[in-house]
CSV table of C-alpha atoms in Angstrom, one decimal:
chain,number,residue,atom,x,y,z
A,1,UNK,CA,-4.2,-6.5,31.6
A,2,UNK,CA,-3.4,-7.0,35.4
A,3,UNK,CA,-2.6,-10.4,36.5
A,4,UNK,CA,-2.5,-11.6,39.8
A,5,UNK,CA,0.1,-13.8,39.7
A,6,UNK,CA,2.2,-15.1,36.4
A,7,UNK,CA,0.6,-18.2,35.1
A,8,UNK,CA,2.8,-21.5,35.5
A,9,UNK,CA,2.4,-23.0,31.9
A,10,UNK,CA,3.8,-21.8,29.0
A,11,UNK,CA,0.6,-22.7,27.0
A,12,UNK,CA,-0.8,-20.6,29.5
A,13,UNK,CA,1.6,-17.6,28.7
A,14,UNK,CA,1.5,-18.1,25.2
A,15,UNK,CA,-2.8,-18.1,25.2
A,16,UNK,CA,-3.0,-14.7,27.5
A,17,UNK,CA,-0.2,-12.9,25.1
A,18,UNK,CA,-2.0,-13.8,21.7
A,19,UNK,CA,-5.0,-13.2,23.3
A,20,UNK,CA,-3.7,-10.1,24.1
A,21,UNK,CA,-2.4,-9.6,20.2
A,22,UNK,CA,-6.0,-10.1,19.3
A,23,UNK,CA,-7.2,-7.0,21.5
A,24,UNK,CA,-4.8,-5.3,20.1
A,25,UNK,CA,-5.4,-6.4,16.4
A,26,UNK,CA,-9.4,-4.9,17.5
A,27,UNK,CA,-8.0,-1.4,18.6
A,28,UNK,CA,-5.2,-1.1,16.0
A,29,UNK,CA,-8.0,-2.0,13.0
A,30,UNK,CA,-10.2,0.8,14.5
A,31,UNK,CA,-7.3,3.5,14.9
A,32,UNK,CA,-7.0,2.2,11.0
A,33,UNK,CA,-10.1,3.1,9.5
A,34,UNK,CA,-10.3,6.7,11.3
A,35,UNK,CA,-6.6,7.4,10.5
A,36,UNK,CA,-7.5,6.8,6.8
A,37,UNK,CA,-11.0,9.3,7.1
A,38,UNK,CA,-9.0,11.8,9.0
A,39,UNK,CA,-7.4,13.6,6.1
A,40,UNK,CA,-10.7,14.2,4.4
A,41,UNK,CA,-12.7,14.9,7.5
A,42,UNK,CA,-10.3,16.2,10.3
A,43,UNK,CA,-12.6,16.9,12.2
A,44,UNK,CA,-12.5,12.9,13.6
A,45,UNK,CA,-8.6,13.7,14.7
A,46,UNK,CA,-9.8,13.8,17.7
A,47,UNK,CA,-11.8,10.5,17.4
A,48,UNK,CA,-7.9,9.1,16.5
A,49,UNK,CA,-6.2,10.5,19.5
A,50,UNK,CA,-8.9,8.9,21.7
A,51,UNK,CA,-7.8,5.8,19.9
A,52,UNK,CA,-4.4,6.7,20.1
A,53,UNK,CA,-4.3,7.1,24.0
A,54,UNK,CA,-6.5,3.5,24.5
A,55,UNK,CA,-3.9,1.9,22.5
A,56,UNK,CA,-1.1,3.0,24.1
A,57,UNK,CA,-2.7,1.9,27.5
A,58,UNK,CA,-3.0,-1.4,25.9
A,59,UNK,CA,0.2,-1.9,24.8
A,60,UNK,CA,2.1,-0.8,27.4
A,61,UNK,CA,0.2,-3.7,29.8
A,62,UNK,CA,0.7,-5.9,27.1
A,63,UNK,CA,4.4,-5.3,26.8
A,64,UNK,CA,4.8,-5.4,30.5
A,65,UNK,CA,3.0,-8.9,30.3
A,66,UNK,CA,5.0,-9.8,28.0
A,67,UNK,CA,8.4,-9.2,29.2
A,68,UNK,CA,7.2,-10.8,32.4
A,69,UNK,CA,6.3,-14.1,30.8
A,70,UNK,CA,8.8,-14.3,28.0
A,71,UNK,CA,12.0,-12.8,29.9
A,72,UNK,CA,13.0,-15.8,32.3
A,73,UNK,CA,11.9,-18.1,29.5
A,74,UNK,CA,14.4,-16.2,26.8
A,75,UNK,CA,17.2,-15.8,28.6
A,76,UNK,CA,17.7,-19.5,29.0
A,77,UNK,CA,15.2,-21.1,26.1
A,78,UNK,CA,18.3,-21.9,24.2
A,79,UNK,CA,22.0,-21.1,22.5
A,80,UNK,CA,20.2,-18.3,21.1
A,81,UNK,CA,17.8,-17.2,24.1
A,82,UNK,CA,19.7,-14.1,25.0
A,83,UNK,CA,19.9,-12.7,22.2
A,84,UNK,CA,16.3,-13.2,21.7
A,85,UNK,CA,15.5,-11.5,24.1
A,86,UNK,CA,17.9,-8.3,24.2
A,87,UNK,CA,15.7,-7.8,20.4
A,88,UNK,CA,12.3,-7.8,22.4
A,89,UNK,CA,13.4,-5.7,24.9
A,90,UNK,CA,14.9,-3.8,22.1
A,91,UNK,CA,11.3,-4.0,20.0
A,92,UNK,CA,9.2,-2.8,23.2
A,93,UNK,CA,11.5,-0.1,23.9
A,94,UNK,CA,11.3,1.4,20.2
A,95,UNK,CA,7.4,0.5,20.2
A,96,UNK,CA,6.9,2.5,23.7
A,97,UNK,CA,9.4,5.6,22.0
A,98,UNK,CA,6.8,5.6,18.8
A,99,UNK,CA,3.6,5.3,21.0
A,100,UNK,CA,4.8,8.3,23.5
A,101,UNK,CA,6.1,10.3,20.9
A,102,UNK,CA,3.5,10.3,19.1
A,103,UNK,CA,1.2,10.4,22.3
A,104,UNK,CA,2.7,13.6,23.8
A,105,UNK,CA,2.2,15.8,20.5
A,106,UNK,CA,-1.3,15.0,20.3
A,107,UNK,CA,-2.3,18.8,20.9
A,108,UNK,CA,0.2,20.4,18.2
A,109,UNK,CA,-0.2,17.3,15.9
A,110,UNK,CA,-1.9,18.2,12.3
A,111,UNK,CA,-4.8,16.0,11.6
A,112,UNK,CA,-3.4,14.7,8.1
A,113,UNK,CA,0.1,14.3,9.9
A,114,UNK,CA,-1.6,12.3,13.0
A,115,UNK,CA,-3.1,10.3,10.7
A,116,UNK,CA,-0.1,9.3,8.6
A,117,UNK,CA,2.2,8.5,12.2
A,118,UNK,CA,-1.1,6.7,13.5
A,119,UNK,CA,-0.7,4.4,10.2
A,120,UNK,CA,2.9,4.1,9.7
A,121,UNK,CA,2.5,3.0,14.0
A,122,UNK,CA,-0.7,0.8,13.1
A,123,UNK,CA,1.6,-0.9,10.3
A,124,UNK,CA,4.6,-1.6,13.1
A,125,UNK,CA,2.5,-3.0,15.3
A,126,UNK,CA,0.7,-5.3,13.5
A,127,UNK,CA,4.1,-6.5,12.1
A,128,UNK,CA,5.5,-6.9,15.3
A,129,UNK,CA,3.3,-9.1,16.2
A,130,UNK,CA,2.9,-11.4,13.5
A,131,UNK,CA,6.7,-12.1,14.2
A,132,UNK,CA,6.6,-12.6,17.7
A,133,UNK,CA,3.9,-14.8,16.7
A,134,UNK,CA,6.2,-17.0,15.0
A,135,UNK,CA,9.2,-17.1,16.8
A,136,UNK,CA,8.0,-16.6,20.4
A,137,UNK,CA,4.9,-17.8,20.6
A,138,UNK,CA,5.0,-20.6,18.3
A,139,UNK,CA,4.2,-23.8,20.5
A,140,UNK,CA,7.3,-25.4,18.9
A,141,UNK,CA,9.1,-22.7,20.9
A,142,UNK,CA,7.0,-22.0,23.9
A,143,UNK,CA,6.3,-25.0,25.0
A,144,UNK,CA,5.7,-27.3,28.3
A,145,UNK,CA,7.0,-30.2,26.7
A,146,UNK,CA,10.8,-30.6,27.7
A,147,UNK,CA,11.7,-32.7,24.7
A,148,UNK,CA,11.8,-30.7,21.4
A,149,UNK,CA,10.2,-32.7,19.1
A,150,UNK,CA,11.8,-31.8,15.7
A,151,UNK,CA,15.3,-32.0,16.7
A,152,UNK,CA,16.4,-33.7,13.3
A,153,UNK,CA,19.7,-33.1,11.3
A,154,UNK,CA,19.7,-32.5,7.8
């Protein structure tokens, strides 16, 4: 996704990026369910790579977006911030190494073997983002409120 110009809000940030996980969710279900029918019919491998090559143009804006938004946020959200965000810069760099590796032996690939990456990739993803989910884009930790409001100690 190309955005003019970074929105202001966190809410903002944190709507576009799940809405952004949700695209991806679509694309990585359908890659799914012809990974699964490519070692009986392989013959839809190339149906697969198609899906393969729209995902990793997905991803790559949505990581981009991602590091944009989250970065500056990260690196002083909190005692933990940096560290936070050396593992999603860490996280995007192993999910662009999977995507491109996977991307650039498309024409040598064996359909039964693309399907099996395509999943095991699939599964990653999907995992990915349920955690970022939770720790990033959680509105208890991307928020515009400057007051945190479960501070208690127990």
């Amino acid at each position: 996704m190309e955005l003019q110009s970074i929105p202001r809000s966190h809410d903002q940030k944190r709507q576009i990026l799940r809405a952004q996980h949700d695209g991806l969710r679509l694309l990585i279900e359908g890659m799914i369910q012809i990974a699964r029918r490519v070692p009986a019919a392989p013959e839809k491998a190339e149906l697969l790579a198609a899906d393969l090559l729209r995902l990793r143009a997905a991803l790559e804006g949505h990581l981009r977006d991602e590091e944009a938004f989250l970065g500056p946020i990260l690196a002083r959200l909190d005692a933990w911030g940096p560290e936070r965000l050396r593992l999603l810069h860490s996280e995007h760099a192993h999910q662009r190494a999977l995507v491109d590796v996977l991307c650039s032996s498309l024409p040598q690939q064996a359909p039964a073997e693309l399907a099996r990456y395509a999943l095991i990739l699939a599964a990653d993803l999907l995992e990915d983002m349920a955690s970022e989910e939770h720790s990033l884009l959680d509105p208890g930790v991307l928020t515009d409120d400057t007051v945190n409001v479960d501070q208690s100690e127990d």
